[in-house]
Amino acid sequence: MVDYHAANQSYQYGPSSAGNGAGGGGGMGDYMAQEDDWDRDLLLDPAWEKQQRKTFTAWCNSHLRKAGTQIENIDEDFRDGLKLMLLLEVISGERLPKPERGKMRVHKINNVNKALDFIASKGVKLVSIGAEEIVDGNAKMTLGMIWTIILRFAIQDISVEETSAKEGLLLWCQRKTAPYKNVNVQNFHISWKDGLAFNALIHRHRPELIEYDKLRKDDPVTNLNNAFEVAEKYLDIPKMLDAEDIVNTARPDEKAIMTYVSSFYHAFSGAQKAETAANRICKVLAVNQENEHLMEDYERLASDLLEWIRRTIPWLEDRVPQRTIQEMQQKLEDFRDYRRVHKPPKVQEKCQLEINFNTLQTKLRLSNRPAFMPSEGRMVSDINNGWQHLEQAEKGYEEWLLNEIRRLERLDHLAEKFRQKASIHEAWTDGKEAMLKHRDYETATLSDIKALIRKHEAFESDLAAHQDRVEQIAAIAQELNELDYYDSHNVNTRCQKICDQWDALGNLTHSRREALEKTEKQLETIDQLHLEYAKRAAPFNNWMESAMEDLQDMFIVHTIEEIEGLISAHDQFKSTLPDADREREAILAIHKEAQRIAESNHIKLSASNPYTTVTPQIINSKWEKVQQLVPKRDHALMEEQSKQQSNEHLRRQFASQANVVGPWIQTKMEEIGRISIEMNGTLEDQLNHLKQYERSIVDYKPNLDLLEQQHQLIQEALIFDNKHTNYTMEHIRVGWEQLLTTIARTINEIENQILTRDAKGISQEQMQEFRASFNHFDKDHGGALGPEEFKACLISLGYDVENDRQGDAEFNRIMSVVDPNHSGLVTFQAFIDFMSRETTDTDTADQVIASFKVLAGDKNFITAEELRRELPPDQAEYCIARMAPYQGPDTVPGALDYKSFSTALYGESDL
């Protein structure tokens, strides 16, 4: 080493100026200002002092051994300043002034001051540390000085994710030990007591050195010794602490732990550089991965949406009818859940899919990448075709459900009516065959025969009256068969039994009448009163039975007019009751008159009328029943009238809201159409206006939700028509979905136009000119031009695409550019892309020649040396390889002809 010499001086260090030293003195000064002043270390805990002595000594020796020396006692071996200066030379890589070799106190102080000066030159603020304290062997001041050196040269330059020094070292430890169980590094003292953190750091970087899973948290001494021994043996990190000192101290010394851990950090700094390099590569790849992720997301979303459509359409096309109205209503409820719950997210997915597709294509186009072509069957057009098929199936399914519910309602009503009429008829026919087969006339007296004849006539009258009921039963059964009633077999069996029995009754009636007429000549006496009673009682009784049947008859109505018609008919029936009551009194008077005559003439009559089974008790009982049924019928009709009035209120309520929402949606659709073709303000103004417009549309959603709630009430009430409005909920939903899709698509188009404008450098005036030309030929305002419209637009812009062979070829070439998918339509975005390429590519051969002449120093030729000097290497070599030798009179060796080369670039001659 060189000889050191310096003046004797003592230091009381205050703040040093920032910027001195290689490490950025300002940062170190700030950090040191945050550390505890070493004055406090006068109260240093003995256990901590012991740990610092061992750690700092080991750290110093790890550097001094590079110079072939070491220290034994940290507060004695630095007193002459020689090893202190040597330590600073080793760790800084710089040369310090020559030391003074004298043994006197002043020589030692001068040497220590040179070391302190060097530390201060690195931007370190030393507080209360002077050369005299070091020379005198002050242990606390010496430890403080060494800690300052460690901070500056071992810890300050540590930087992890925008943090440095102590915070950076702590963050590095946390990142590296995060995957390990039982390790939670929060500080540089108690977090390291169990030794697991040291072992985790080694295992993270050199897993072959540590069997981490075999370590136990309750054996800290073994853990610490294992880490210290492995670090010393394989990582060249000297053992700086004793395991027992750390374990037996309630709070290990933070500075000792930081010093030890910083050695691990520097040992593994190579791995940290590899990680930084990996991060840099990841950033480079991120852009390409983003596009790939967008493509994968499109493929996945498109596949999911098409799969959902594929699974949903067969369900909507299922037309298998159910047997009961409850089962069909469950199908209707499932369909409502589909409309409310399952379909809306898919509508949003479809819209988002189109937006993502357009955005991806714009990004690819602006980065000169090939356009994204989805897998076969997953094109946007495929999704639109599938969606259209879905909505067609959806519409047909709803109509089928409603028709089936109406059919089942009609069937239930007819089936109940059939059972009522059949039960009444069967009750009436009960015993009639036995009565007709009875041969009682063979032993009867003349009066009895007369009575039998009259009784039979009354029966025939009753039989004829029941003919209508039998025909009604047969007609109902026929209608049930035609409507495919699920229990048609039992209905047909019962109906056939009734018809067969009716035919048998007719035959038996005819046979009995012939038998009675055969003996009629022998019969003369007849009881006229009983006969008259029987003739009048039978039809009256039949009328009462019919009235009771009508009063108990079920009814189904769907409108106010229908229920009012039933109420009117019922009122008309009630108006006939006084006449019926008078008829009843007249019939009962006939019976009383017969009894009076018999009693006055002492005639013993049989207990019953021989001509009829209809007794006065039966007439009075049925009349009372009719009287009871009338108010019940009144109540039922009033309830139904109230229900229909409620339904009418629901219709009017829905119509009132629908007649507002429907025109509002139509108006907004028309306004969006106008906005998309107008050119008011810049594209950014149009975009802001459209987004405000979109927010106003979204804010209108509660009105649609209210309409959905009103429609739900109508559906639950089974209301199938509404004469007060032409709008159905389906029309409103479709219009709303189209409105949201249209505004989103229009916003996306404006955003893509902004991307194109910014990428191509198109001015706002050019963009407006393009829009004006496009709108002029977009006669139907559909946002796209057909081939003929586009050709007319090109002609107006000066393109030679007239109807001849050359013009057609040029037009077909342009169409292949603006319509690569051969859809037959040219969108405004495609038109802008085409025009931007046409208008921005304005370089000419003359301009290129003039540029080459500048590079050639105004000569008519240029040399390879000049090209390599002025142009990038790849482009210079490209020109040299393709330029022909210059043939002019002023040529020199190696001269190149840049004029013919420039002309060839624009196709005016062969290159």
mmCIF file of N, CA, C and O in Angstrom, residues 478-548:
data_model
loop_
_atom_site.group_PDB
_atom_site.id
_atom_site.type_symbol
_atom_site.label_atom_id
_atom_site.label_comp_id
_atom_site.label_asym_id
_atom_site.label_seq_id
_atom_site.Cartn_x
_atom_site.Cartn_y
_atom_site.Cartn_z
ATOM 1 N N GLN A 478 -117.703 -34.688 -29.510
ATOM 2 C CA GLN A 478 -117.080 -34.540 -30.820
ATOM 3 C C GLN A 478 -116.040 -33.409 -30.824
ATOM 4 O O GLN A 478 -114.948 -33.541 -31.385
ATOM 5 N N GLU A 479 -116.378 -32.291 -30.167
ATOM 6 C CA GLU A 479 -115.452 -31.160 -30.118
ATOM 7 C C GLU A 479 -114.204 -31.502 -29.301
ATOM 8 O O GLU A 479 -113.088 -31.113 -29.654
ATOM 9 N N LEU A 480 -114.398 -32.274 -28.208
ATOM 10 C CA LEU A 480 -113.243 -32.706 -27.430
ATOM 11 C C LEU A 480 -112.311 -33.587 -28.256
ATOM 12 O O LEU A 480 -111.084 -33.514 -28.143
ATOM 13 N N ASN A 481 -112.893 -34.433 -29.102
ATOM 14 C CA ASN A 481 -112.068 -35.268 -29.980
ATOM 15 C C ASN A 481 -111.307 -34.419 -30.984
ATOM 16 O O ASN A 481 -110.115 -34.638 -31.252
ATOM 17 N N GLU A 482 -111.996 -33.413 -31.555
ATOM 18 C CA GLU A 482 -111.361 -32.566 -32.558
ATOM 19 C C GLU A 482 -110.221 -31.729 -31.955
ATOM 20 O O GLU A 482 -109.240 -31.438 -32.634
ATOM 21 N N LEU A 483 -110.360 -31.369 -30.660
ATOM 22 C CA LEU A 483 -109.325 -30.573 -29.993
ATOM 23 C C LEU A 483 -108.273 -31.452 -29.318
ATOM 24 O O LEU A 483 -107.422 -30.952 -28.583
ATOM 25 N N ASP A 484 -108.322 -32.783 -29.568
ATOM 26 C CA ASP A 484 -107.307 -33.711 -29.083
ATOM 27 C C ASP A 484 -107.215 -33.714 -27.565
ATOM 28 O O ASP A 484 -106.143 -33.605 -26.959
ATOM 29 N N TYR A 485 -108.372 -33.854 -26.909
ATOM 30 C CA TYR A 485 -108.412 -33.908 -25.446
ATOM 31 C C TYR A 485 -107.728 -35.181 -24.968
ATOM 32 O O TYR A 485 -107.918 -36.263 -25.518
ATOM 33 N N TYR A 486 -106.901 -35.057 -23.919
ATOM 34 C CA TYR A 486 -106.064 -36.184 -23.508
ATOM 35 C C TYR A 486 -106.877 -37.356 -22.974
ATOM 36 O O TYR A 486 -106.454 -38.511 -23.027
ATOM 37 N N ASP A 487 -108.098 -37.106 -22.419
ATOM 38 C CA ASP A 487 -108.934 -38.187 -21.875
ATOM 39 C C ASP A 487 -110.092 -38.511 -22.817
ATOM 40 O O ASP A 487 -111.190 -38.869 -22.384
ATOM 41 N N SER A 488 -109.821 -38.383 -24.129
ATOM 42 C CA SER A 488 -110.883 -38.595 -25.117
ATOM 43 C C SER A 488 -111.435 -40.016 -25.062
ATOM 44 O O SER A 488 -112.626 -40.246 -25.321
ATOM 45 N N HIS A 489 -110.622 -40.997 -24.724
ATOM 46 C CA HIS A 489 -111.097 -42.393 -24.701
ATOM 47 C C HIS A 489 -112.231 -42.561 -23.706
ATOM 48 O O HIS A 489 -113.293 -43.133 -24.038
ATOM 49 N N ASN A 490 -112.075 -42.057 -22.481
ATOM 50 C CA ASN A 490 -113.147 -42.186 -21.479
ATOM 51 C C ASN A 490 -114.368 -41.371 -21.876
ATOM 52 O O ASN A 490 -115.514 -41.789 -21.644
ATOM 53 N N VAL A 491 -114.119 -40.181 -22.472
ATOM 54 C CA VAL A 491 -115.252 -39.367 -22.926
ATOM 55 C C VAL A 491 -116.038 -40.111 -23.998
ATOM 56 O O VAL A 491 -117.279 -40.164 -23.965
ATOM 57 N N ASN A 492 -115.338 -40.681 -24.968
ATOM 58 C CA ASN A 492 -116.024 -41.409 -26.050
ATOM 59 C C ASN A 492 -116.777 -42.625 -25.515
ATOM 60 O O ASN A 492 -117.900 -42.936 -25.952
ATOM 61 N N THR A 493 -116.172 -43.330 -24.572
ATOM 62 C CA THR A 493 -116.831 -44.509 -23.993
ATOM 63 C C THR A 493 -118.128 -44.118 -23.297
ATOM 64 O O THR A 493 -119.181 -44.762 -23.470
ATOM 65 N N ARG A 494 -118.061 -43.049 -22.518
ATOM 66 C CA ARG A 494 -119.258 -42.606 -21.784
ATOM 67 C C ARG A 494 -120.318 -42.097 -22.736
ATOM 68 O O ARG A 494 -121.510 -42.375 -22.568
ATOM 69 N N CYS A 495 -119.871 -41.341 -23.768
ATOM 70 C CA CYS A 495 -120.829 -40.797 -24.751
ATOM 71 C C CYS A 495 -121.508 -41.936 -25.520
ATOM 72 O O CYS A 495 -122.725 -41.902 -25.766
ATOM 73 N N GLN A 496 -120.700 -42.919 -25.906
ATOM 74 C CA GLN A 496 -121.296 -44.055 -26.644
ATOM 75 C C GLN A 496 -122.310 -44.804 -25.798
ATOM 76 O O GLN A 496 -123.376 -45.223 -26.285
ATOM 77 N N LYS A 497 -122.013 -44.958 -24.527
ATOM 78 C CA LYS A 497 -122.957 -45.629 -23.624
ATOM 79 C C LYS A 497 -124.266 -44.847 -23.527
ATOM 80 O O LYS A 497 -125.362 -45.432 -23.547
ATOM 81 N N ILE A 498 -124.155 -43.499 -23.439
ATOM 82 C CA ILE A 498 -125.367 -42.662 -23.361
ATOM 83 C C ILE A 498 -126.170 -42.774 -24.646
ATOM 84 O O ILE A 498 -127.401 -42.913 -24.617
ATOM 85 N N CYS A 499 -125.473 -42.738 -25.813
ATOM 86 C CA CYS A 499 -126.193 -42.829 -27.105
ATOM 87 C C CYS A 499 -126.865 -44.194 -27.275
ATOM 88 O O CYS A 499 -128.015 -44.289 -27.743
ATOM 89 N N ASP A 500 -126.129 -45.248 -26.895
ATOM 90 C CA ASP A 500 -126.728 -46.590 -27.001
ATOM 91 C C ASP A 500 -127.948 -46.719 -26.101
ATOM 92 O O ASP A 500 -128.991 -47.284 -26.490
ATOM 93 N N GLN A 501 -127.839 -46.183 -24.896
ATOM 94 C CA GLN A 501 -128.969 -46.237 -23.963
ATOM 95 C C GLN A 501 -130.141 -45.411 -24.480
ATOM 96 O O GLN A 501 -131.305 -45.795 -24.338
ATOM 97 N N TRP A 502 -129.782 -44.259 -25.127
ATOM 98 C CA TRP A 502 -130.846 -43.401 -25.677
ATOM 99 C C TRP A 502 -131.597 -44.126 -26.796
ATOM 100 O O TRP A 502 -132.835 -44.069 -26.876
ATOM 101 N N ASP A 503 -130.859 -44.811 -27.674
ATOM 102 C CA ASP A 503 -131.505 -45.594 -28.741
ATOM 103 C C ASP A 503 -132.391 -46.692 -28.148
ATOM 104 O O ASP A 503 -133.518 -46.953 -28.622
ATOM 105 N N ALA A 504 -131.888 -47.351 -27.115
ATOM 106 C CA ALA A 504 -132.675 -48.408 -26.464
ATOM 107 C C ALA A 504 -133.943 -47.840 -25.850
ATOM 108 O O ALA A 504 -135.033 -48.443 -25.947
ATOM 109 N N LEU A 505 -133.834 -46.667 -25.208
ATOM 110 C CA LEU A 505 -135.021 -46.023 -24.626
ATOM 111 C C LEU A 505 -136.045 -45.699 -25.712
ATOM 112 O O LEU A 505 -137.266 -45.851 -25.529
ATOM 113 N N GLY A 506 -135.550 -45.222 -26.883
ATOM 114 C CA GLY A 506 -136.472 -44.911 -27.982
ATOM 115 C C GLY A 506 -137.216 -46.149 -28.460
ATOM 116 O O GLY A 506 -138.441 -46.118 -28.691
ATOM 117 N N ASN A 507 -136.468 -47.233 -28.618
ATOM 118 C CA ASN A 507 -137.116 -48.482 -29.060
ATOM 119 C C ASN A 507 -138.105 -49.005 -28.023
ATOM 120 O O ASN A 507 -139.227 -49.440 -28.355
ATOM 121 N N LEU A 508 -137.700 -48.969 -26.741
ATOM 122 C CA LEU A 508 -138.608 -49.450 -25.689
ATOM 123 C C LEU A 508 -139.842 -48.573 -25.571
ATOM 124 O O LEU A 508 -140.981 -49.064 -25.331
ATOM 125 N N THR A 509 -139.682 -47.273 -25.759
ATOM 126 C CA THR A 509 -140.821 -46.351 -25.687
ATOM 127 C C THR A 509 -141.819 -46.671 -26.806
ATOM 128 O O THR A 509 -143.050 -46.691 -26.594
ATOM 129 N N HIS A 510 -141.276 -46.894 -28.009
ATOM 130 C CA HIS A 510 -142.145 -47.221 -29.142
ATOM 131 C C HIS A 510 -142.908 -48.532 -28.894
ATOM 132 O O HIS A 510 -144.128 -48.641 -29.144
ATOM 133 N N SER A 511 -142.192 -49.529 -28.363
ATOM 134 C CA SER A 511 -142.841 -50.825 -28.111
ATOM 135 C C SER A 511 -143.931 -50.713 -27.059
ATOM 136 O O SER A 511 -145.038 -51.301 -27.196
ATOM 137 N N ARG A 512 -143.661 -49.960 -25.977
ATOM 138 C CA ARG A 512 -144.662 -49.831 -24.918
ATOM 139 C C ARG A 512 -145.886 -49.064 -25.420
ATOM 140 O O ARG A 512 -147.021 -49.413 -25.085
ATOM 141 N N ARG A 513 -145.692 -48.066 -26.252
ATOM 142 C CA ARG A 513 -146.834 -47.316 -26.758
ATOM 143 C C ARG A 513 -147.727 -48.214 -27.618
ATOM 144 O O ARG A 513 -148.967 -48.136 -27.548
ATOM 145 N N GLU A 514 -147.114 -49.042 -28.456
ATOM 146 C CA GLU A 514 -147.915 -49.961 -29.269
ATOM 147 C C GLU A 514 -148.750 -50.896 -28.396
ATOM 148 O O GLU A 514 -149.940 -51.176 -28.687
ATOM 149 N N ALA A 515 -148.147 -51.366 -27.299
ATOM 150 C CA ALA A 515 -148.877 -52.258 -26.388
ATOM 151 C C ALA A 515 -150.044 -51.540 -25.722
ATOM 152 O O ALA A 515 -151.153 -52.083 -25.568
ATOM 153 N N LEU A 516 -149.854 -50.300 -25.292
ATOM 154 C CA LEU A 516 -150.917 -49.543 -24.634
ATOM 155 C C LEU A 516 -152.038 -49.195 -25.624
ATOM 156 O O LEU A 516 -153.238 -49.247 -25.286
ATOM 157 N N GLU A 517 -151.659 -48.794 -26.858
ATOM 158 C CA GLU A 517 -152.683 -48.457 -27.854
ATOM 159 C C GLU A 517 -153.529 -49.683 -28.248
ATOM 160 O O GLU A 517 -154.707 -49.547 -28.616
ATOM 161 N N LYS A 518 -152.924 -50.851 -28.107
ATOM 162 C CA LYS A 518 -153.654 -52.081 -28.438
ATOM 163 C C LYS A 518 -154.838 -52.323 -27.502
ATOM 164 O O LYS A 518 -155.888 -52.854 -27.864
ATOM 165 N N THR A 519 -154.634 -51.881 -26.261
ATOM 166 C CA THR A 519 -155.698 -52.065 -25.252
ATOM 167 C C THR A 519 -156.442 -50.777 -24.941
ATOM 168 O O THR A 519 -157.265 -50.735 -24.014
ATOM 169 N N GLU A 520 -156.149 -49.694 -25.692
ATOM 170 C CA GLU A 520 -156.716 -48.385 -25.383
ATOM 171 C C GLU A 520 -158.240 -48.370 -25.566
ATOM 172 O O GLU A 520 -158.955 -47.654 -24.849
ATOM 173 N N LYS A 521 -158.721 -49.193 -26.547
ATOM 174 C CA LYS A 521 -160.157 -49.204 -26.810
ATOM 175 C C LYS A 521 -160.949 -49.685 -25.604
ATOM 176 O O LYS A 521 -162.146 -49.415 -25.499
ATOM 177 N N GLN A 522 -160.317 -50.457 -24.730
ATOM 178 C CA GLN A 522 -161.023 -51.006 -23.571
ATOM 179 C C GLN A 522 -160.986 -50.049 -22.379
ATOM 180 O O GLN A 522 -161.526 -50.386 -21.312
ATOM 181 N N LEU A 523 -160.280 -48.918 -22.541
ATOM 182 C CA LEU A 523 -160.134 -47.992 -21.419
ATOM 183 C C LEU A 523 -160.925 -46.713 -21.690
ATOM 184 O O LEU A 523 -160.822 -46.143 -22.756
ATOM 185 N N GLU A 524 -161.763 -46.254 -20.785
ATOM 186 C CA GLU A 524 -162.603 -45.079 -21.009
ATOM 187 C C GLU A 524 -162.412 -44.019 -19.926
ATOM 188 O O GLU A 524 -162.585 -42.824 -20.193
ATOM 189 N N THR A 525 -162.178 -44.485 -18.743
ATOM 190 C CA THR A 525 -162.121 -43.527 -17.647
ATOM 191 C C THR A 525 -160.705 -42.900 -17.544
ATOM 192 O O THR A 525 -159.707 -43.593 -17.632
ATOM 193 N N ILE A 526 -160.726 -41.706 -17.382
ATOM 194 C CA ILE A 526 -159.427 -41.032 -17.256
ATOM 195 C C ILE A 526 -159.543 -39.878 -16.281
ATOM 196 O O ILE A 526 -160.569 -39.211 -16.235
ATOM 197 N N ASP A 527 -158.574 -39.673 -15.540
ATOM 198 C CA ASP A 527 -158.587 -38.560 -14.590
ATOM 199 C C ASP A 527 -157.956 -37.338 -15.285
ATOM 200 O O ASP A 527 -156.730 -37.231 -15.397
ATOM 201 N N GLN A 528 -158.860 -36.432 -15.797
ATOM 202 C CA GLN A 528 -158.384 -35.302 -16.589
ATOM 203 C C GLN A 528 -157.457 -34.366 -15.768
ATOM 204 O O GLN A 528 -156.482 -33.832 -16.289
ATOM 205 N N LEU A 529 -157.814 -34.258 -14.513
ATOM 206 C CA LEU A 529 -156.984 -33.336 -13.725
ATOM 207 C C LEU A 529 -155.545 -33.849 -13.561
ATOM 208 O O LEU A 529 -154.581 -33.090 -13.670
ATOM 209 N N HIS A 530 -155.427 -35.147 -13.271
ATOM 210 C CA HIS A 530 -154.074 -35.690 -13.123
ATOM 211 C C HIS A 530 -153.299 -35.590 -14.428
ATOM 212 O O HIS A 530 -152.095 -35.326 -14.441
ATOM 213 N N LEU A 531 -154.039 -35.839 -15.516
ATOM 214 C CA LEU A 531 -153.373 -35.748 -16.822
ATOM 215 C C LEU A 531 -152.889 -34.326 -17.102
ATOM 216 O O LEU A 531 -151.769 -34.100 -17.576
ATOM 217 N N GLU A 532 -153.789 -33.355 -16.806
ATOM 218 C CA GLU A 532 -153.399 -31.960 -17.060
ATOM 219 C C GLU A 532 -152.203 -31.565 -16.167
ATOM 220 O O GLU A 532 -151.280 -30.872 -16.600
ATOM 221 N N TYR A 533 -152.270 -32.037 -14.896
ATOM 222 C CA TYR A 533 -151.153 -31.757 -13.976
ATOM 223 C C TYR A 533 -149.846 -32.315 -14.539
ATOM 224 O O TYR A 533 -148.812 -31.655 -14.568
ATOM 225 N N ALA A 534 -149.956 -33.572 -14.994
ATOM 226 C CA ALA A 534 -148.743 -34.211 -15.483
ATOM 227 C C ALA A 534 -148.194 -33.490 -16.712
ATOM 228 O O ALA A 534 -146.982 -33.307 -16.855
ATOM 229 N N LYS A 535 -149.065 -33.078 -17.627
ATOM 230 C CA LYS A 535 -148.613 -32.412 -18.842
ATOM 231 C C LYS A 535 -147.965 -31.061 -18.555
ATOM 232 O O LYS A 535 -147.045 -30.647 -19.270
ATOM 233 N N ARG A 536 -148.510 -30.375 -17.540
ATOM 234 C CA ARG A 536 -147.928 -29.066 -17.252
ATOM 235 C C ARG A 536 -146.723 -29.165 -16.301
ATOM 236 O O ARG A 536 -145.810 -28.329 -16.357
ATOM 237 N N ALA A 537 -146.742 -30.160 -15.431
ATOM 238 C CA ALA A 537 -145.647 -30.283 -14.460
ATOM 239 C C ALA A 537 -144.349 -30.754 -15.133
ATOM 240 O O ALA A 537 -143.249 -30.315 -14.760
ATOM 241 N N ALA A 538 -144.520 -31.682 -16.118
ATOM 242 C CA ALA A 538 -143.297 -32.220 -16.743
ATOM 243 C C ALA A 538 -142.465 -31.147 -17.431
ATOM 244 O O ALA A 538 -141.260 -31.026 -17.180
ATOM 245 N N PRO A 539 -143.066 -30.350 -18.351
ATOM 246 C CA PRO A 539 -142.206 -29.315 -18.964
ATOM 247 C C PRO A 539 -141.718 -28.272 -17.970
ATOM 248 O O PRO A 539 -140.620 -27.737 -18.103
ATOM 249 N N PHE A 540 -142.583 -27.965 -16.967
ATOM 250 C CA PHE A 540 -142.138 -26.987 -15.970
ATOM 251 C C PHE A 540 -140.957 -27.545 -15.184
ATOM 252 O O PHE A 540 -139.990 -26.831 -14.885
ATOM 253 N N ASN A 541 -141.077 -28.841 -14.844
ATOM 254 C CA ASN A 541 -139.966 -29.478 -14.132
ATOM 255 C C ASN A 541 -138.712 -29.488 -15.007
ATOM 256 O O ASN A 541 -137.591 -29.225 -14.535
ATOM 257 N N ASN A 542 -138.893 -29.774 -16.290
ATOM 258 C CA ASN A 542 -137.751 -29.766 -17.203
ATOM 259 C C ASN A 542 -137.156 -28.368 -17.341
ATOM 260 O O ASN A 542 -135.939 -28.182 -17.410
ATOM 261 N N TRP A 543 -138.035 -27.386 -17.338
ATOM 262 C CA TRP A 543 -137.556 -25.984 -17.390
ATOM 263 C C TRP A 543 -136.729 -25.647 -16.159
ATOM 264 O O TRP A 543 -135.685 -25.004 -16.247
ATOM 265 N N MET A 544 -137.217 -26.123 -14.984
ATOM 266 C CA MET A 544 -136.462 -25.841 -13.760
ATOM 267 C C MET A 544 -135.116 -26.565 -13.776
ATOM 268 O O MET A 544 -134.104 -26.008 -13.334
ATOM 269 N N GLU A 545 -135.112 -27.806 -14.268
ATOM 270 C CA GLU A 545 -133.829 -28.515 -14.360
ATOM 271 C C GLU A 545 -132.873 -27.790 -15.310
ATOM 272 O O GLU A 545 -131.675 -27.659 -15.030
ATOM 273 N N SER A 546 -133.410 -27.346 -16.441
ATOM 274 C CA SER A 546 -132.567 -26.598 -17.377
ATOM 275 C C SER A 546 -132.069 -25.305 -16.751
ATOM 276 O O SER A 546 -130.926 -24.892 -16.943
ATOM 277 N N ALA A 547 -132.961 -24.628 -16.000
ATOM 278 C CA ALA A 547 -132.569 -23.381 -15.342
ATOM 279 C C ALA A 547 -131.460 -23.630 -14.329
ATOM 280 O O ALA A 547 -130.476 -22.881 -14.257
ATOM 281 N N MET A 548 -131.650 -24.732 -13.520
ATOM 282 C CA MET A 548 -130.598 -25.041 -12.539
ATOM 283 C C MET A 548 -129.285 -25.386 -13.245
ATOM 284 O O MET A 548 -128.203 -25.005 -12.790
#
